[in-house]
Coordinates of C-alpha atoms and ligand atoms in Angstrom, one line a residue:
X1 CA 0.0 0.0 0.0
X2 CA 1.3 3.4 -1.0
X3 CA -0.4 6.3 0.8
X4 CA -0.7 9.4 -1.4
X5 CA -0.6 12.5 0.8
X6 CA 1.2 15.8 1.6
X7 CA 4.3 15.4 3.9
X8 CA 6.3 18.2 5.6
X9 CA 9.4 17.2 7.6
X10 CA 10.7 19.0 10.7
X11 CA 14.2 18.3 11.7
X12 CA 13.9 18.5 15.4
X13 CA 17.6 19.3 16.0
X14 CA 17.4 22.2 13.5
X15 CA 14.0 23.3 14.9
X16 CA 15.5 23.6 18.4
X17 CA 18.0 26.1 16.8
X18 CA 15.2 28.1 15.3
X19 CA 15.0 26.6 11.8
X20 CA 11.5 26.1 10.4
X21 CA 9.8 23.1 8.8
X22 CA 9.9 22.2 5.2
X23 CA 6.8 22.9 3.1
X24 CA 4.4 20.1 2.6
X25 CA 5.0 18.3 -0.7
X26 CA 3.0 15.8 -2.6
X27 CA 4.4 12.4 -1.5
X28 CA 3.8 8.7 -1.0
X29 CA 4.5 6.9 2.2
X30 CA 4.8 3.1 2.4
X31 CA 6.4 0.4 4.4
X32 CA 8.6 -2.3 2.9
X33 CA 10.6 -5.2 4.3
X34 CA 14.2 -5.9 3.4
X35 CA 15.9 -8.9 4.9
X36 CA 14.9 -8.8 8.6
X37 CA 14.2 -5.0 8.8
X38 CA 11.0 -3.0 8.0
X39 CA 11.4 0.5 6.6
X40 CA 9.2 3.5 6.1
X41 CA 9.7 4.9 2.7
X42 CA 8.9 8.6 1.8
X43 CA 8.9 9.4 -1.9
X44 CA 8.4 12.7 -3.7
X45 CA 8.6 13.7 -7.4
X46 CA 12.1 15.0 -6.8
X47 CA 13.1 11.9 -4.8
X48 CA 11.4 9.0 -6.5
X49 CA 13.7 6.4 -4.8
X50 CA 12.6 7.9 -1.5
X51 CA 14.1 8.5 1.9
X52 CA 14.1 5.2 3.9
X53 CA 13.8 5.1 7.7
X54 CA 14.2 1.9 9.8
X55 CA 11.2 1.4 12.0
X56 CA 12.2 -1.2 14.7
X57 CA 12.9 0.7 17.9
X58 CA 13.0 3.9 15.9
X59 CA 9.5 5.5 16.4
X60 CA 9.5 8.0 19.3
X61 CA 5.8 8.9 19.0
X62 CA 2.9 9.0 16.6
X63 CA 0.5 12.0 16.9
X64 CA -2.8 10.5 15.7
X65 CA -5.6 12.7 17.2
X66 CA -6.5 14.1 13.7
X67 CA -6.5 10.8 11.8
X68 CA -10.1 11.2 10.8
X69 CA -9.1 14.4 9.0
X70 CA -6.3 12.6 7.1
X71 CA -3.6 14.1 9.3
X72 CA -0.9 12.6 11.6
X73 CA 2.7 13.2 12.7
X74 CA 5.3 10.4 12.9
X75 CA 8.2 11.3 15.1
X76 CA 11.3 9.2 14.5
X77 CA 14.4 8.9 16.7
X78 CA 17.1 8.6 14.1
X79 CA 17.1 10.9 12.3
X80 CA 15.3 12.9 14.9
X81 CA 12.5 14.4 12.8
X82 CA 8.8 14.7 12.5
X83 CA 7.0 13.7 9.3
X84 CA 3.8 15.7 9.2
X85 CA 1.2 14.0 7.1
X86 CA -1.9 15.8 5.7
X87 CA -4.4 15.4 2.9
X88 CA -4.4 11.6 3.2
X89 CA -7.3 9.2 2.9
X90 CA -8.2 8.7 6.6
X91 CA -8.8 5.0 6.3
X92 CA -5.5 4.3 4.5
X93 CA -3.6 6.6 6.9
X94 CA -5.0 4.6 9.9
X95 CA -3.7 1.4 8.3
X96 CA -0.3 2.9 7.7
X97 CA -0.1 4.3 11.3
X98 CA -1.1 0.8 12.7
X99 CA 1.6 -0.8 10.5
X100 CA 4.2 1.6 11.7
X101 CA 3.3 0.9 15.3
X102 CA 3.5 -2.8 14.8
X103 CA 6.8 -2.6 12.9
X104 CA 8.3 -0.3 15.6
X105 CA 7.9 -3.1 18.2
X106 CA 9.7 -5.6 15.9
X107 CA 6.7 -7.6 15.0
X108 CA 6.2 -8.9 11.5
X109 CA 3.8 -7.2 9.0
X110 CA 3.7 -10.2 6.7
X111 CA 0.2 -11.2 5.8
X112 CA -1.4 -7.9 6.8
X113 CA -1.6 -6.5 3.3
X114 CA 0.3 -3.3 4.1
X115 CA 3.8 -4.1 2.8
X116 CA 4.8 -2.7 -0.6
X117 CA 7.8 -3.0 -2.7
X118 CA 10.9 -0.8 -2.4
X119 CA 10.6 0.2 -6.1
X120 CA 10.8 3.9 -6.9
X121 CA 7.4 5.7 -7.1
X122 CA 6.0 6.5 -10.6
X123 CA 5.0 10.0 -11.5
X124 CA 1.4 9.1 -12.3
X125 CA 0.9 7.8 -8.7
X126 CA 2.2 10.9 -7.1
X127 CA 0.9 13.7 -9.3
X128 CA -2.2 15.6 -8.4
X129 CA -5.3 14.4 -10.1
X130 CA -5.8 16.4 -13.3
X131 CA -8.9 18.5 -13.3
X132 CA -8.4 20.7 -16.4
X133 CA -7.5 19.7 -20.0
X134 CA -7.3 22.0 -23.1
X135 CA -6.8 20.5 -26.5
X136 CA -6.6 23.0 -29.4
X137 CA -5.2 21.0 -32.2
X138 CA -5.7 17.5 -33.8
X139 CA -2.1 16.6 -33.0
X140 CA -2.7 17.1 -29.2
X141 CA -5.9 15.0 -29.2
X142 CA -5.5 12.1 -26.7
X143 CA -6.6 9.5 -29.2
X144 CA -5.1 6.5 -27.5
X145 CA -4.8 7.5 -23.9
X146 CA -8.3 9.1 -23.5
X147 CA -9.3 11.6 -20.9
X148 CA -8.4 11.5 -17.1
X149 CA -11.5 10.5 -15.2
X150 CA -10.9 13.3 -12.7
X151 CA -11.5 16.1 -15.3
X152 CA -13.7 18.9 -14.2
X153 CA -13.0 21.2 -17.2
X154 CA -12.5 20.0 -20.8
X155 CA -11.9 22.1 -23.8
X156 CA -11.4 20.5 -27.2
X157 CA -11.4 23.2 -30.0
X158 CA -10.3 23.3 -33.6
X159 CA -10.1 19.5 -33.8
X160 CA -12.7 19.0 -36.6
X161 CA -14.7 16.8 -34.3
X162 CA -17.8 15.4 -36.0
X163 CA -19.4 14.1 -32.9
X164 CA -18.8 13.7 -29.2
X165 CA -16.1 11.2 -28.2
X166 CA -18.0 8.6 -26.1
X167 CA -15.2 8.8 -23.5
X168 CA -16.2 12.4 -22.8
X169 CA -19.7 11.2 -21.8
X170 CA -18.1 9.0 -19.0
X171 CA -16.4 11.9 -17.2
X172 CA -18.5 11.9 -14.1
X173 CA -16.9 15.0 -12.6
X174 CA -17.0 17.2 -15.7
X175 CA -18.5 20.6 -15.0
X176 CA -17.5 22.6 -18.1
X177 CA -17.4 21.2 -21.5
X178 CA -16.2 23.4 -24.3
X179 CA -16.3 21.9 -27.8
X180 CA -16.6 25.1 -29.8
X181 CA -15.1 25.5 -33.2
X182 CA -15.5 22.0 -34.4
X183 CA -17.9 20.3 -37.0
X184 CA -20.3 18.6 -34.6
X185 CA -23.6 17.8 -36.4
X186 CA -25.5 16.0 -33.7
X187 CA -25.3 15.3 -30.0
X188 CA -25.9 11.8 -28.5
X189 CA -29.0 11.2 -26.4
X190 CA -26.7 10.2 -23.5
X191 CA -25.5 13.7 -23.0
X192 CA -28.6 14.1 -20.8
X193 CA -27.0 11.6 -18.4
X194 CA -24.0 13.8 -17.6
X195 CA -24.7 14.6 -14.0
X196 CA -22.3 17.4 -13.2
X197 CA -22.4 19.6 -16.3
X198 CA -22.8 23.3 -15.4
X199 CA -21.7 24.8 -18.7
X200 CA -21.8 23.6 -22.3
X201 CA -20.2 25.5 -25.1
X202 CA -20.9 24.3 -28.6
X203 CA -20.4 27.6 -30.5
X204 CA -19.4 27.5 -34.1
X205 CA -20.4 23.9 -35.0
X206 CA -22.9 22.4 -37.4
X207 CA -25.7 21.4 -35.0
X208 CA -29.2 21.5 -36.4
X209 CA -31.0 20.5 -33.2
X210 CA -30.6 19.3 -29.7
X211 CA -31.5 15.7 -28.8
X212 CA -35.0 15.1 -27.5
X213 CA -33.5 13.8 -24.2
X214 CA -31.7 17.1 -23.6
X215 CA -34.4 18.7 -21.5
X216 CA -36.7 15.8 -20.7
X217 CA -37.8 15.8 -17.1
X218 CA -35.4 12.9 -16.2
X219 CA -32.4 14.6 -17.9
X220 CA -29.6 15.3 -15.4
X221 CA -29.0 18.6 -17.2
X222 CA -32.3 19.9 -15.8
X223 CA -30.9 20.3 -12.4
X224 CA -27.3 21.3 -13.2
X225 CA -27.0 23.2 -16.5
X226 CA -26.5 26.9 -15.9
X227 CA -24.9 28.1 -19.2
X228 CA -25.6 26.9 -22.7
X229 CA -23.7 28.5 -25.6
X230 CA -24.9 27.6 -29.1
X231 CA -23.9 30.6 -31.1
X232 CA -23.2 30.1 -34.8
X233 CA -24.9 26.7 -35.6
X234 CA -27.8 25.7 -37.8
X235 CA -30.4 25.2 -35.1
X236 CA -34.0 25.6 -36.3
X237 CA -35.8 24.9 -33.1
X238 CA -35.3 24.1 -29.4
X239 CA -36.9 21.0 -27.8
X240 CA -40.5 21.5 -26.8
X241 CA -39.7 20.9 -23.1
X242 CA -36.8 23.2 -23.1
X243 CA -38.4 25.0 -20.1
X244 CA -37.4 22.1 -17.9
X245 CA -33.9 23.4 -17.7
X246 CA -34.8 25.2 -14.6
X247 CA -31.3 26.2 -13.5
X248 CA -30.4 27.8 -16.8
X249 CA -28.9 31.3 -16.3
X250 CA -27.4 32.1 -19.7
X251 CA -28.6 31.0 -23.1
X252 CA -26.5 32.2 -26.1
X253 CA -28.1 31.2 -29.4
X254 CA -27.0 33.9 -31.8
X255 CA -26.6 33.3 -35.5
X256 CA -28.7 30.2 -35.9
X257 CA -31.9 29.5 -37.9
X258 CA -34.5 29.7 -35.1
X259 CA -37.9 30.5 -36.5
X260 CA -39.8 29.9 -33.2
X261 CA -39.0 29.7 -29.6
X262 CA -40.7 26.9 -27.6
X263 CA -44.0 27.8 -25.8
X264 CA -42.4 26.8 -22.5
X265 CA -39.6 29.3 -22.7
X266 CA -41.2 31.2 -19.9
X267 CA -40.5 28.3 -17.6
X268 CA -36.8 29.3 -17.5
X269 CA -37.3 31.1 -14.2
X270 CA -33.6 31.7 -13.5
X271 CA -32.7 32.8 -17.0
X272 CA -30.9 36.2 -16.9
X273 CA -29.0 36.4 -20.2
X274 CA -30.8 35.6 -23.4
X275 CA -28.9 36.4 -26.6
X276 CA -30.8 35.4 -29.8
X277 CA -29.8 37.9 -32.4
X278 CA -29.4 37.1 -36.1
X279 CA -32.0 34.3 -36.2
X280 CA -35.3 34.0 -38.2
X281 CA -37.7 34.9 -35.4
X282 CA -40.9 36.5 -36.6
X283 CA -43.0 36.3 -33.4
X284 CA -42.4 35.3 -29.8
X285 CA -44.4 32.9 -27.6
X286 CA -46.7 34.4 -25.0
X287 CA -44.8 32.8 -22.1
X288 CA -41.9 35.2 -22.8
X289 CA -43.7 37.6 -20.4
X290 CA -42.9 35.3 -17.5
X291 CA -39.1 35.8 -17.9
X292 CA -37.2 38.2 -15.7
X293 CA -34.0 39.0 -17.6
X294 CA -30.9 41.2 -17.1
X295 CA -29.8 41.1 -20.8
X296 CA -31.6 40.4 -24.0
X297 CA -30.5 40.7 -27.6
X298 CA -33.1 40.2 -30.4
X299 CA -31.4 42.3 -33.1
X300 CA -31.1 40.9 -36.6
X301 CA -34.5 39.1 -36.5
X302 CA -37.2 40.1 -39.0
X303 CA -40.2 40.4 -36.7
X304 CA -43.7 40.6 -38.1
X305 CA -45.8 43.8 -37.8
X306 CA -48.7 43.1 -35.5
X307 CA -51.3 44.7 -37.8
X308 CA -50.2 42.3 -40.6
X309 CA -51.3 39.1 -38.8
X310 CA -55.1 38.4 -38.9
X311 CA -56.6 36.8 -35.8
X312 CA -57.7 33.2 -35.9
X313 CA -61.2 32.7 -34.3
X314 CA -61.8 29.2 -32.9
X315 CA -64.4 30.1 -30.4
X316 CA -67.1 27.5 -29.7
X317 CA -70.5 28.4 -28.3
X318 CA -70.4 25.6 -25.8
X319 CA -67.2 24.1 -24.3
X320 CA -66.7 20.4 -24.7
X321 CA -66.8 18.1 -21.7
X322 CA -63.1 17.3 -22.4
X323 CA -62.3 21.0 -22.4
X324 CA -64.0 21.6 -19.0
X325 CA -62.5 18.5 -17.4
X326 CA -59.0 19.5 -18.5
X327 CA -59.5 23.0 -17.0
X328 CA -60.5 21.5 -13.7
X329 CA -57.5 19.2 -13.7
X330 CA -55.1 22.1 -14.2
X331 CA -56.9 24.6 -12.0
X332 CA -57.1 22.1 -9.0
X333 CA -53.6 20.7 -9.9
X334 CA -55.0 17.2 -9.8
X335 CA -52.2 14.6 -10.2
X336 CA -52.3 12.3 -13.2
X337 CA -49.9 9.7 -14.7
X338 CA -49.7 7.0 -17.4
X339 CA -52.0 4.8 -15.3
X340 CA -54.8 7.2 -14.7
X341 CA -55.0 8.9 -18.1
X342 CA -54.5 7.8 -21.7
X343 CA -51.7 9.3 -23.8
X344 CA -54.3 11.2 -25.8
X345 CA -55.8 12.8 -22.7
X346 CA -52.4 13.7 -21.3
X347 CA -51.4 15.4 -24.6
X348 CA -54.7 17.2 -24.7
X349 CA -54.1 18.6 -21.2
X350 CA -50.5 19.5 -21.8
X351 CA -51.4 21.2 -25.1
X352 CA -53.5 23.8 -23.2
X353 CA -52.4 27.4 -23.2
X354 CA -53.2 30.3 -20.9
X355 CA -55.4 33.2 -21.9
X356 CA -53.1 36.3 -22.2
X357 CA -55.6 38.4 -20.4
X358 CA -57.2 36.3 -17.7
X359 CA -54.9 33.2 -17.5
X360 CA -57.8 30.8 -18.0
X361 CA -56.6 27.6 -19.8
X362 CA -57.8 27.2 -23.3
X363 CA -57.8 23.9 -25.3
X364 CA -60.2 23.7 -28.3
X365 CA -62.0 27.0 -28.0
X366 CA -59.9 30.2 -28.3
X367 CA -58.9 33.2 -30.4
X368 CA -55.3 33.3 -31.5
X369 CA -53.9 36.7 -32.2
X370 CA -50.7 38.7 -32.2
X371 CA -50.2 41.6 -29.8
X372 CA -47.4 44.0 -29.4
X373 CA -45.3 43.6 -26.3
X374 CA -42.7 45.9 -24.8
X375 CA -39.6 43.8 -24.2
X376 CA -38.4 46.3 -21.6
X377 CA -41.1 44.8 -19.3
X378 CA -39.0 41.7 -18.8
X379 CA -35.5 43.2 -18.9
X380 CA -33.8 45.1 -16.1
X381 CA -30.6 46.4 -17.7
X382 CA -29.9 45.9 -21.4
X383 CA -32.3 45.9 -24.3
X384 CA -30.8 45.5 -27.7
X385 CA -33.0 45.7 -30.8
X386 CA -32.1 46.9 -34.2
X387 CA -33.6 50.2 -33.6
X388 CA -32.9 51.4 -30.0
X389 CA -36.4 52.9 -29.9
X390 CA -38.2 49.8 -31.1
X391 CA -38.5 47.6 -28.1
X392 CA -41.9 46.3 -29.2
X393 CA -42.1 42.7 -30.4
X394 CA -45.1 40.7 -31.6
X395 CA -46.3 38.0 -29.3
X396 CA -48.4 35.0 -30.3
X397 CA -51.3 35.0 -27.8
X398 CA -54.4 33.0 -27.0
X399 CA -57.5 34.7 -25.8
X400 CA -60.3 32.7 -24.1
X401 CA -63.2 34.9 -25.2
X402 CA -64.3 37.9 -27.2
X403 CA -64.2 39.9 -24.0
X404 CA -60.5 39.2 -23.4
X405 CA -59.7 39.7 -27.1
X406 CA -61.4 43.1 -27.1
X407 CA -59.8 44.0 -23.8
X408 CA -56.3 43.3 -25.2
X409 CA -57.0 45.4 -28.3
X410 CA -58.1 48.3 -26.1
X411 CA -54.8 47.9 -24.1
X412 CA -52.8 48.3 -27.3
Ligands
LIG1 ZN1 -59.4 35.3 -20.9

């Protein structure tokens, strides 16, 4: 067993003359047996063969009150020094301390599973776990060796990647994934299983869509993803359930081919930065009014003029039973699942939309119309439109009745 830890040594003779301790260095500590003697071996990157200290009758004291925090001090007699251990796995440190105690009395450690060889330590054992990796050319891509499983940040740019390397999907600790400036066309469904991702940057690729799993209710990204950068791709639409990404704080989707935003965009309650300039947006969904942003950019979109869109009347004189039942289920928040309702009924309920004026849910009976909305109502600090004065955008609304419809026209 080799214990990986930080070790500082204090030469007690020197300390008594006022000299300080050495700084803690990344090390391994192990015990090995040679002929009849057992030794403690302390290796560092500078001293791979290690300093070796005989243990029999040579341990003055072991300070082990902080073992549970991975700390201990081993005081040797000859040379008279303290080895101050920190940053160790507490269970392994306990085993090592026990082994040192046993060896110091002259008892054998054979069969206890703690003895190691006296071979010099290898660099990979002693080095700190790697948490960041940047690859910015094909030549530096770790084709054979793969990615260290300890990575928290990975950037692979300018490598002409066509898809995600499946080995990236297994990085359980990865928080920031930057694959910008490649040629990625699609993302695998399993990206939704990456549990620690906080930021994904896929700028300047060839994506035309996100996988359906991306924002499904059971996607791990729904509870972790805070920043999504998709600028300069070919994305035509976002998943219908995109609003499930409830931790999303920044969405950058400039220079794509978005024609519509999903109805549920208003569900992004934590969204603060929404940059969607240079797309093909002509009208925005009504739920946009639920956002509370700090920065929005909708320049470079050819929005429709409100007066140019005729209203669509789908009002029925009498509401259907299905309509009334769905309203009650939503209003009373009645729980339902696959067992209690058919797929058709669930789709019907989930397809309902709120009346812009009175928030009553509408299903089969409604008036669909476009109204003008001042984007400054949802933005605290920055509003960028083509014309600084023109902060009005058309909103695709549903009205439950003529009364609400006429009320909204009066408001304009
Ligand atoms: Zn209404």
